[in-house]
Coordinates of C-alpha atoms in Angstrom, one line a residue:
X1 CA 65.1 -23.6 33.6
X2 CA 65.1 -21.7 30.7
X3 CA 62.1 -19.2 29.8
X4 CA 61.5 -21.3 26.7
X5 CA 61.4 -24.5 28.7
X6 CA 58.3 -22.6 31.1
X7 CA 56.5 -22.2 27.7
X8 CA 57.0 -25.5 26.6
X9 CA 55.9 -26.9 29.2
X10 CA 53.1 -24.7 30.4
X11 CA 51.4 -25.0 26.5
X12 CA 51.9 -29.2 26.9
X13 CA 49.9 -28.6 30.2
X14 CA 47.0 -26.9 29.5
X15 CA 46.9 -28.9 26.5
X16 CA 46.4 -32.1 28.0
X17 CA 44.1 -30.3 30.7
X18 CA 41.9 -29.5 27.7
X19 CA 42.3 -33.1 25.8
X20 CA 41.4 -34.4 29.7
X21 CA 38.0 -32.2 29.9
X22 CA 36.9 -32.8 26.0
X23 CA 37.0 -36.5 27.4
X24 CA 35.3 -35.9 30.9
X25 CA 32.9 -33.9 28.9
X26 CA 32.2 -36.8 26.1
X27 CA 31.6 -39.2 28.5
X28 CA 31.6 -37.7 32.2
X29 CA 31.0 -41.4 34.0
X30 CA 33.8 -43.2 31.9
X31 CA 34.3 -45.4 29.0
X32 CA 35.9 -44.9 26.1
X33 CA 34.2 -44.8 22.6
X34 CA 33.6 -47.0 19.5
X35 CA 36.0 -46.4 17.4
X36 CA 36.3 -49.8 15.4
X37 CA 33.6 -51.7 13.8
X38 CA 32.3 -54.9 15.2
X39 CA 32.3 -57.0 12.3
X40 CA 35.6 -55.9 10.4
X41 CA 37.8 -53.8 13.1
X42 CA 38.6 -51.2 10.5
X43 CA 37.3 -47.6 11.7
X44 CA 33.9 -47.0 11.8
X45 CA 32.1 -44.4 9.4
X46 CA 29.5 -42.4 11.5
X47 CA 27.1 -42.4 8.8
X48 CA 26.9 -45.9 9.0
X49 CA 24.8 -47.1 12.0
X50 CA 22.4 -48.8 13.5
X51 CA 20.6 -48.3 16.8
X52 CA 20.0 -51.5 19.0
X53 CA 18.5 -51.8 22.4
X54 CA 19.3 -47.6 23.1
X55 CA 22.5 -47.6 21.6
X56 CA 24.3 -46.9 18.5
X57 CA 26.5 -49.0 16.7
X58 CA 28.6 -47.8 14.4
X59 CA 29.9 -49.9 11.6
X60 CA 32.6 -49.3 8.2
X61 CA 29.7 -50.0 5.7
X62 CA 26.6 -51.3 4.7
X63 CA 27.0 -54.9 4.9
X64 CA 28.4 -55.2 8.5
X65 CA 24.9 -54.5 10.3
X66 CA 23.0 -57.8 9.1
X67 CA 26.3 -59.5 10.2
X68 CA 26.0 -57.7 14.1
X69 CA 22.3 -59.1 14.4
X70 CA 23.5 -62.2 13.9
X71 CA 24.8 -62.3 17.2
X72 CA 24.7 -59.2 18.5
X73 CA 25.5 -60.0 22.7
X74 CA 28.9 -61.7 21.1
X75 CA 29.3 -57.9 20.4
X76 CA 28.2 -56.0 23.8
X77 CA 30.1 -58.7 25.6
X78 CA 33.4 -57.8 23.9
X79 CA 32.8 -53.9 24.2
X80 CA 32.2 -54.3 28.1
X81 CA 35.2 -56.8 28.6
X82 CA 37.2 -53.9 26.4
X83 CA 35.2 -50.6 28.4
X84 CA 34.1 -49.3 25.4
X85 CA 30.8 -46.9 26.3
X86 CA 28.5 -47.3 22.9
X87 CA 26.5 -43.9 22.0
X88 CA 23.2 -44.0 24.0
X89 CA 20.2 -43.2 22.0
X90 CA 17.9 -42.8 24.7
X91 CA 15.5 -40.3 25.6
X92 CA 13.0 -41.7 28.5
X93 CA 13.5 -44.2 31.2
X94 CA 12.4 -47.4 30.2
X95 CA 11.3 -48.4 33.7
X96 CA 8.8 -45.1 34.6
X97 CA 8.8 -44.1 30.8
X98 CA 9.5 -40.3 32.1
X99 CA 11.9 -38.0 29.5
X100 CA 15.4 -38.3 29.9
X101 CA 16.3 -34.7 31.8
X102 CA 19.8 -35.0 33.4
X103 CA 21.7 -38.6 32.8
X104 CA 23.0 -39.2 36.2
X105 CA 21.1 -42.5 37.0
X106 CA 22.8 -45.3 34.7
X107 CA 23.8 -48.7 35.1
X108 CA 26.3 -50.4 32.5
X109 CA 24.6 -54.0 31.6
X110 CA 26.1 -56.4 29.2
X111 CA 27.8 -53.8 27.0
X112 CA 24.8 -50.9 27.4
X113 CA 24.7 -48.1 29.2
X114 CA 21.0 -47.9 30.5
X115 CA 20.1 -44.5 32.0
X116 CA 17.4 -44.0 34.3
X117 CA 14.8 -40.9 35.4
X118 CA 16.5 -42.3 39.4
X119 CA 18.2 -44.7 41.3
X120 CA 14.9 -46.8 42.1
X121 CA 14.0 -47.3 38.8
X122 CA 17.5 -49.0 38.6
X123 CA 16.4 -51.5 41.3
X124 CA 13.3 -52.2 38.8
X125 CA 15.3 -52.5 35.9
X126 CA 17.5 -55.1 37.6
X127 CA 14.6 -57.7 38.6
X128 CA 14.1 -58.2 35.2
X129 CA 17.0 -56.3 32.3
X130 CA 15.1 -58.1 29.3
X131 CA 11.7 -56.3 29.8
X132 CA 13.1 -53.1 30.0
X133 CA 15.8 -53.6 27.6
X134 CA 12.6 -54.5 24.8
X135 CA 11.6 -51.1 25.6
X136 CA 15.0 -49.1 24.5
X137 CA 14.6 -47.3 21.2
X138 CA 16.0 -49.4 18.2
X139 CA 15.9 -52.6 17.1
X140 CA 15.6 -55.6 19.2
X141 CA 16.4 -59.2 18.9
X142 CA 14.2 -61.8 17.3
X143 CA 12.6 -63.6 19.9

């Protein structure tokens, strides 16, 4: 191989080990992003979002939100089928109500990523996801 090949390939490698930790270090448990918006599909514009049950939702403009809370589990339910990993707004356990220090307790429920203070608090959460989700920062359904 040919000097110019080693180069090649050796600045394709530590380029893709780089693209490969930028991911790891976006989202370090998995998931990919939202890129599209709910309502339209076109790309989303970051300024444009709304936050719902501790996570952001990013949208194309300003008339797609009122659409999402028309139905918005139609939408989590589509972003877990398609492992998409929405922003997580979160900053205290909504079990124990303690601040949000290291995000290693989570559990992915119906499109959300839910992080917890520990793995008990988990356990809680699971007995009963709609208390605890009415306790996320952001808005909420109508009940």
């Amino acid at each position: 191989m040919k000097w110019s090949q080693w180069v090649f390939l050796s600045v394709v490698g530590i380029a893709s080990l780089a693209f490969a930790a930028d991911a790891l270090a976006a989202d370090p448990a998995g998931g990919k992003p939202q890129t599209a918006c709910p309502i339209s599909g076109r790309a989303v514009d970051k300024a444009r979002h709304l936050d719902w049950q501790g996570q952001r939702v990013y949208f194309c403009c300003g008339a797609c939100p009122v659409k999402f809370k028309a139905d918005p589990e139609a939408h989590f339910s589509k972003w877990a089928a398609q492992g998409v990993v929405l922003e997580n707004v979160q900053t205290a356990c909504p079990v124990s109500g303690e601040v949000l220090e290291e995000r290693e307790s989570f559990v992915d429920y119906k499109g959300r990523r839910v992080f917890f203070c520990c793995d008990k608090c988990i356990k809680e959460f699971e007995k009963d996801p709609q208390k605890y989700l009415a306790k996320l920062p952001g808005e909420q359904p109508v009940r």
